[in-house]
Coordinates of C-alpha atoms in Angstrom, one line a residue:
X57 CA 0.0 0.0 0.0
X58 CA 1.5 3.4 -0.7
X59 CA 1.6 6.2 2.0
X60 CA 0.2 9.3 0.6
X61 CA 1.6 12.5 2.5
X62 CA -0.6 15.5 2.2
X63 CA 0.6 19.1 2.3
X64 CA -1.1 21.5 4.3
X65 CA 1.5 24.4 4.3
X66 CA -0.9 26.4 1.9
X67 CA -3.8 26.7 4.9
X68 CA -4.0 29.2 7.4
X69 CA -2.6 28.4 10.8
X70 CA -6.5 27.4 13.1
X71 CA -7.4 30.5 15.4
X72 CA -6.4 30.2 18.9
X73 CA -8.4 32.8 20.5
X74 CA -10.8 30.5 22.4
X75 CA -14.6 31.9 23.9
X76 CA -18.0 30.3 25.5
X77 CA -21.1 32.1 23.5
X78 CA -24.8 31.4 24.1
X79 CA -27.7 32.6 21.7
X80 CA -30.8 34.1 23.6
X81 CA -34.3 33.6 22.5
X82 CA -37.5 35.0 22.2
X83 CA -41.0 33.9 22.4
X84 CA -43.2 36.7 20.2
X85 CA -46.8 35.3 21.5
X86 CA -45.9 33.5 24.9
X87 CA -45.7 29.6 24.6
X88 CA -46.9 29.3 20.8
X89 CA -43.1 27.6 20.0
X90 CA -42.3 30.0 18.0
X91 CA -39.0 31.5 19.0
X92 CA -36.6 34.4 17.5
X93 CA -32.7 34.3 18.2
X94 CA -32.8 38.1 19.8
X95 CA -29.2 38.6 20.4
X96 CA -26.1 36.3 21.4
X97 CA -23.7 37.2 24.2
X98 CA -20.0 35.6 24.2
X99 CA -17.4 35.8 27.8
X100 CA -13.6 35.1 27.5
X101 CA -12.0 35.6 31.5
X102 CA -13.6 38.4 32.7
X103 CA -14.6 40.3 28.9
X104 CA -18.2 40.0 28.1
X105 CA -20.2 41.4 25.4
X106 CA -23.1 41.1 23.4
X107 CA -25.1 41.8 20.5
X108 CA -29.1 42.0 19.0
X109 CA -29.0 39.6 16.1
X110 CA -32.4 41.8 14.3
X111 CA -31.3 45.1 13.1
X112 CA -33.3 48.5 13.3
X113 CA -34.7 47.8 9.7
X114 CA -35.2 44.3 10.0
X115 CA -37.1 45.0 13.3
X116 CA -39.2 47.7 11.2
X117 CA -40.4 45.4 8.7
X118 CA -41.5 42.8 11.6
X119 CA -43.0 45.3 13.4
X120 CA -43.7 48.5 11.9
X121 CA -45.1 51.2 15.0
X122 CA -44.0 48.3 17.8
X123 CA -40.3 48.0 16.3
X124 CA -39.0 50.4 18.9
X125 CA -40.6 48.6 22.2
X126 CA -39.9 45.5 20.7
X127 CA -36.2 46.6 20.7
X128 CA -36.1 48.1 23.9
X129 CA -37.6 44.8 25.2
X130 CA -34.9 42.7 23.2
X131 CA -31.9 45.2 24.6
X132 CA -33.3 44.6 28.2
X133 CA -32.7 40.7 27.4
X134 CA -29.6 40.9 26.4
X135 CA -28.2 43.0 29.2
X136 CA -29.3 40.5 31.5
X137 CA -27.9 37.9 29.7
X138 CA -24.8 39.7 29.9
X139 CA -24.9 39.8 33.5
X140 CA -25.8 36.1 34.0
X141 CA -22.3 35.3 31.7
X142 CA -20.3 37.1 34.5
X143 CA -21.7 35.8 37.4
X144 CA -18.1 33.3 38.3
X145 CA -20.8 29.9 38.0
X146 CA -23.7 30.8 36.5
X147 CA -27.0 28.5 37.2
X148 CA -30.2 28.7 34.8
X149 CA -30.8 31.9 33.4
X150 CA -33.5 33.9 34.3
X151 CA -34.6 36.9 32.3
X152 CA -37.3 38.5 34.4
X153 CA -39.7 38.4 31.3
X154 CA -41.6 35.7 29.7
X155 CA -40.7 33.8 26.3
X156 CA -37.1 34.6 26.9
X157 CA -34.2 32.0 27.6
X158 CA -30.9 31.2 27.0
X159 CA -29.9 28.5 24.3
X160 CA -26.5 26.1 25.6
X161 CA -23.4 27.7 26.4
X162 CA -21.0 26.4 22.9
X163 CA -17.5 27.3 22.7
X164 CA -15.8 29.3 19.9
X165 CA -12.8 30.2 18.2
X166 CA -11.6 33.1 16.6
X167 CA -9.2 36.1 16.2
X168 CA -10.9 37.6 19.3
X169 CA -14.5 38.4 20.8
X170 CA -15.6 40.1 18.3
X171 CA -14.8 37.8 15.9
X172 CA -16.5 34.7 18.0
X173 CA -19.7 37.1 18.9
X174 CA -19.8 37.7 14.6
X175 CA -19.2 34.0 14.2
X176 CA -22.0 33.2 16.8
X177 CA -24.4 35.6 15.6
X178 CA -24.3 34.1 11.6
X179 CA -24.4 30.9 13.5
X180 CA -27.4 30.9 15.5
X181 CA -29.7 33.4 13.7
X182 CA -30.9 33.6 10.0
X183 CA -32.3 37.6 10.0
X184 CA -28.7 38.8 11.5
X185 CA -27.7 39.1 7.8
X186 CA -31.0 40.7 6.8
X187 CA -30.9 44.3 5.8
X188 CA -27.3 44.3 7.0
X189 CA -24.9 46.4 6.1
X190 CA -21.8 45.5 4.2
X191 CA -18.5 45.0 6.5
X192 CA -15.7 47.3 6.7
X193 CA -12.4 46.1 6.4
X194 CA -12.0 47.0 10.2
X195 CA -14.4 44.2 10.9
X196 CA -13.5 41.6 8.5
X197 CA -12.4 39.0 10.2
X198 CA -10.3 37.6 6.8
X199 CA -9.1 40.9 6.3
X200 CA -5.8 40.5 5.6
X201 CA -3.8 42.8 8.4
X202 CA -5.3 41.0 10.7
X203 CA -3.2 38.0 9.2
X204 CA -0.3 40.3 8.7
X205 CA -0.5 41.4 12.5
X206 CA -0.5 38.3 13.4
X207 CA 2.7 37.8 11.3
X208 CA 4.4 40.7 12.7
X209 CA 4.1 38.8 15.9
X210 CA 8.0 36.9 14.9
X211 CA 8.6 39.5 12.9
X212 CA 9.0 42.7 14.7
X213 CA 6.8 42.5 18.2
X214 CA 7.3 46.3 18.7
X215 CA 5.1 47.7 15.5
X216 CA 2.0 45.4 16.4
X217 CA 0.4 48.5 17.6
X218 CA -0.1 50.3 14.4
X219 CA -2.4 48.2 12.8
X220 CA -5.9 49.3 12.0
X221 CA -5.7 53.0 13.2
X222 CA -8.3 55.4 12.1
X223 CA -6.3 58.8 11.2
X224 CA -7.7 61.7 12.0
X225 CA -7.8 64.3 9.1
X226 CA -9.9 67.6 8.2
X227 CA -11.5 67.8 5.1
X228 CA -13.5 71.1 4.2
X229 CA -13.3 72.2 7.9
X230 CA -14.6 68.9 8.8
X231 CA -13.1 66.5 11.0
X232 CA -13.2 62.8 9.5
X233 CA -11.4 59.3 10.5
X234 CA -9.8 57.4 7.6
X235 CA -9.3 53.8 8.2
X236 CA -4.8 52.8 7.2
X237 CA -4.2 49.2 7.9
X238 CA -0.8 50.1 9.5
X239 CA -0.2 53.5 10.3
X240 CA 3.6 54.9 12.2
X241 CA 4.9 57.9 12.6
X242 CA 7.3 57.0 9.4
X243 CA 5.0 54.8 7.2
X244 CA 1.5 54.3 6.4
X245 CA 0.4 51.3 4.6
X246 CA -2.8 49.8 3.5
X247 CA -3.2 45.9 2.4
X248 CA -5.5 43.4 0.1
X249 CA -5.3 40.3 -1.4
X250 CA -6.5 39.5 -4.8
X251 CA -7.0 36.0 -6.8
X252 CA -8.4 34.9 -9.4
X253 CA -11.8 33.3 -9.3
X254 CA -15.6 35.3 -9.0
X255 CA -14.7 37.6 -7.0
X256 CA -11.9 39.1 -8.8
X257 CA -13.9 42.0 -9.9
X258 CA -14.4 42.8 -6.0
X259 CA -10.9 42.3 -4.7
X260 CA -9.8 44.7 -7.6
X261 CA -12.5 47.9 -6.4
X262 CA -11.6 46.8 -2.6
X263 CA -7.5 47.0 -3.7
X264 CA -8.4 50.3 -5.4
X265 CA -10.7 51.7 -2.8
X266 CA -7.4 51.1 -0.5
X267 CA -5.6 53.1 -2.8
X268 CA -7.2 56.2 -3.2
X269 CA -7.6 56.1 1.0
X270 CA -3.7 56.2 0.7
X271 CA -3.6 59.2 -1.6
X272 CA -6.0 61.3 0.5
X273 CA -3.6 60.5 3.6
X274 CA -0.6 61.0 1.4
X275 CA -2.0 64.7 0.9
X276 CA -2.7 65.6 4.2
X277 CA -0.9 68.4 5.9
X278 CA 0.1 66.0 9.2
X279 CA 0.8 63.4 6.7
X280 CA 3.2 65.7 4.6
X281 CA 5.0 67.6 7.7
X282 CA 5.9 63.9 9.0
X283 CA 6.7 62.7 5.6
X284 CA 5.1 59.3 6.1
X285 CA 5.7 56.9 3.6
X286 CA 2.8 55.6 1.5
X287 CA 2.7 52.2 0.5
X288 CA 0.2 49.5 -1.1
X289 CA 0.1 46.1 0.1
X290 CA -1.4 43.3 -2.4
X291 CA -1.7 39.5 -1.9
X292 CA -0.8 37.3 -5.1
X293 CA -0.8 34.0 -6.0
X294 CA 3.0 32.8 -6.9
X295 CA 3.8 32.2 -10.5
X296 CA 3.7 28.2 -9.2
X297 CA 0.4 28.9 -8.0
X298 CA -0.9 30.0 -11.2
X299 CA 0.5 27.8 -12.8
X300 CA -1.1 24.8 -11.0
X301 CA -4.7 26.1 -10.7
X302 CA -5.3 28.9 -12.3
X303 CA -4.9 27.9 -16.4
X304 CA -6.4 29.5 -19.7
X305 CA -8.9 32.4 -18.8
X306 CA -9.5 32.7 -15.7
X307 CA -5.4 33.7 -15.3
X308 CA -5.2 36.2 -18.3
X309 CA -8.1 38.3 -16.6
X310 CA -6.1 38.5 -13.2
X311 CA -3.2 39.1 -15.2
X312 CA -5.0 41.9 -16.9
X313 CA -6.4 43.5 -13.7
X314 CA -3.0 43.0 -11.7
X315 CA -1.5 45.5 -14.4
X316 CA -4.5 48.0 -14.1
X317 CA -3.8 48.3 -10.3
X318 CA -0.5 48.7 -11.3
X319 CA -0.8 51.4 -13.2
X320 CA -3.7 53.0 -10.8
X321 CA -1.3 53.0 -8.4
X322 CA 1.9 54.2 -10.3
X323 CA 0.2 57.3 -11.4
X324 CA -1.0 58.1 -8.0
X325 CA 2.8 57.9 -6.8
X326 CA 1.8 55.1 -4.5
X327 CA 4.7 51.8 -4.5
X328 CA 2.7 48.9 -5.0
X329 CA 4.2 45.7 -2.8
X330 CA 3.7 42.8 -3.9
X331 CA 3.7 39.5 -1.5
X332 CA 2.6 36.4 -1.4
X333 CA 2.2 35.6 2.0
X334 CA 1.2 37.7 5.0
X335 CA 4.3 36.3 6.7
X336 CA 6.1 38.4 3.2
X337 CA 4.1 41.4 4.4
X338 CA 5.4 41.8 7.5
X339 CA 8.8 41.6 6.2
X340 CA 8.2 44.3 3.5
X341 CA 6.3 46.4 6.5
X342 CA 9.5 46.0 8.6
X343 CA 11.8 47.1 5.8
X344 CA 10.3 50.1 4.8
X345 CA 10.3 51.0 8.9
X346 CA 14.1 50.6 8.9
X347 CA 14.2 52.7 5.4
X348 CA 12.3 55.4 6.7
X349 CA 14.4 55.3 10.0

């Protein structure tokens, strides 16, 4: 019989951030069976939070004039489902209202709480995603610097705090945040990943939307009077990669929209890096630290 040895190098290292979640449920009429998953609540060591799974809009179209007791009911529930999950042993929840309980306490994992509570809420209830609105990269738990971060961890420990950092800046006498991925006093870098497949026409507006954030940092006055160093950040398949699975079509239309990007950000004086690992990133991040030194 031959052995066959399997590769898994190419996967993403598990999470490790470990948390207990429970869902919390809702009777609308009072011992009918019906039930709606109200909001979940997750606890890691002493950090608790929690979350209403039915959105202001969803709620509205349930609802209509009632939406806004109905919320304020639901909000009640979850705050003292929060305080049952920090009581040291909790026994059997009790809400105080009827129709309301506590589904079993699961365990997650994740890149933190926020990321288990996300994970628990597309878990447990099907009109969390209604109406919702689409994630910022802040939020994403595959965005890629949190990978990178994680990286950076071997890499260089001391520049783990200046990822995600929302930069204050003035536009029109008006003061705004703009989300950089990693953000010093010497460099200021946003990142994406791009690949071929369906959603290559995505990754490509999300890489350029990344971009032009980096050019208005790049012309702001703090920006300027620091000289920061701008820099773009993409994720590529290697040349063996593409080789291997991505054949005939499907790699001349990456190929064609990797040059666009490169030429988007070329004439908006912006280096395009290009990686092909997160592990790479952190490197390239690193280096242009020490170059800007």
């Amino acid at each position: 019989m031959t052995d066959i040895a399997f590769d898994f190098s190419a996967f993403p290292d598990l999470p490790t951030f470990e948390a207990h979640w429970a869902a919390i449920y809702m009777e609308p009429i009072v011992q009918s069976g019906e039930r709606l998953t109200i909001a979940v609540v997750a606890k890691s060591g002493d950090d608790v939070v929690g979350c209403l799974t039915i959105n202001d809009k969803a709620l509205h179209c349930l609802y209509g004039s009632s939406a806004s007791g109905m919320r304020a009911m639901m909000g009640l529930a979850m705050e003292r489902a929060m305080d049952h999950f920090r009581a040291p042993l909790p026994d059997g929840f009790r809400a105080g209202m009827h129709g309301v309980s506590m589904g079993p306490v699961q365990v997650g994992y994740g890149d933190d709480l926020s990321d288990v509570l996300r994970q628990a809420c597309s878990l447990s209830s099907s009109l969390s995603s209604l109406h919702a609105e689409a994630p910022t990269a802040a939020h994403d738990r595959n965005a890629l610097w949190r990978k990178v971060k994680k990286a950076m961890h071997a890499v260089d420990a001391t520049l783990l705090d200046h990822f995600d950092i929302n930069v204050p800046i003035i536009l029109r006498d008006v003061s705004i945040g703009i989300h950089c991925d990693y953000y010093s006093s010497r460099v200021a870098m946003n990142m994406c990943a791009m690949k071929p497949g369906k959603q290559l026409a995505r990754h490509f507006d999300r890489a350029n939307a990344r971009i032009c954030q980096l050019e208005q940092l790049s012309e702001h006055d703090d920006l300027i009077a620091h000289e920061q160093r701008p820099g773009m950040i993409l994720q590529v398949p290697t040349d063996m990669e593409m080789e291997r699975s991505f054949l005939g079509e499907a790699g001349r239309t990456f190929r064609d929209f990797q040059l666009l990007l490169q030429d988007l950000a070329s004439k908006r004086d912006i280096p395009l890096i290009e990686v092909s690992s997160p592990e790479d990133a952190a490197r390239e991040i690193r280096k242009a630290e020490r170059q800007a030194a």
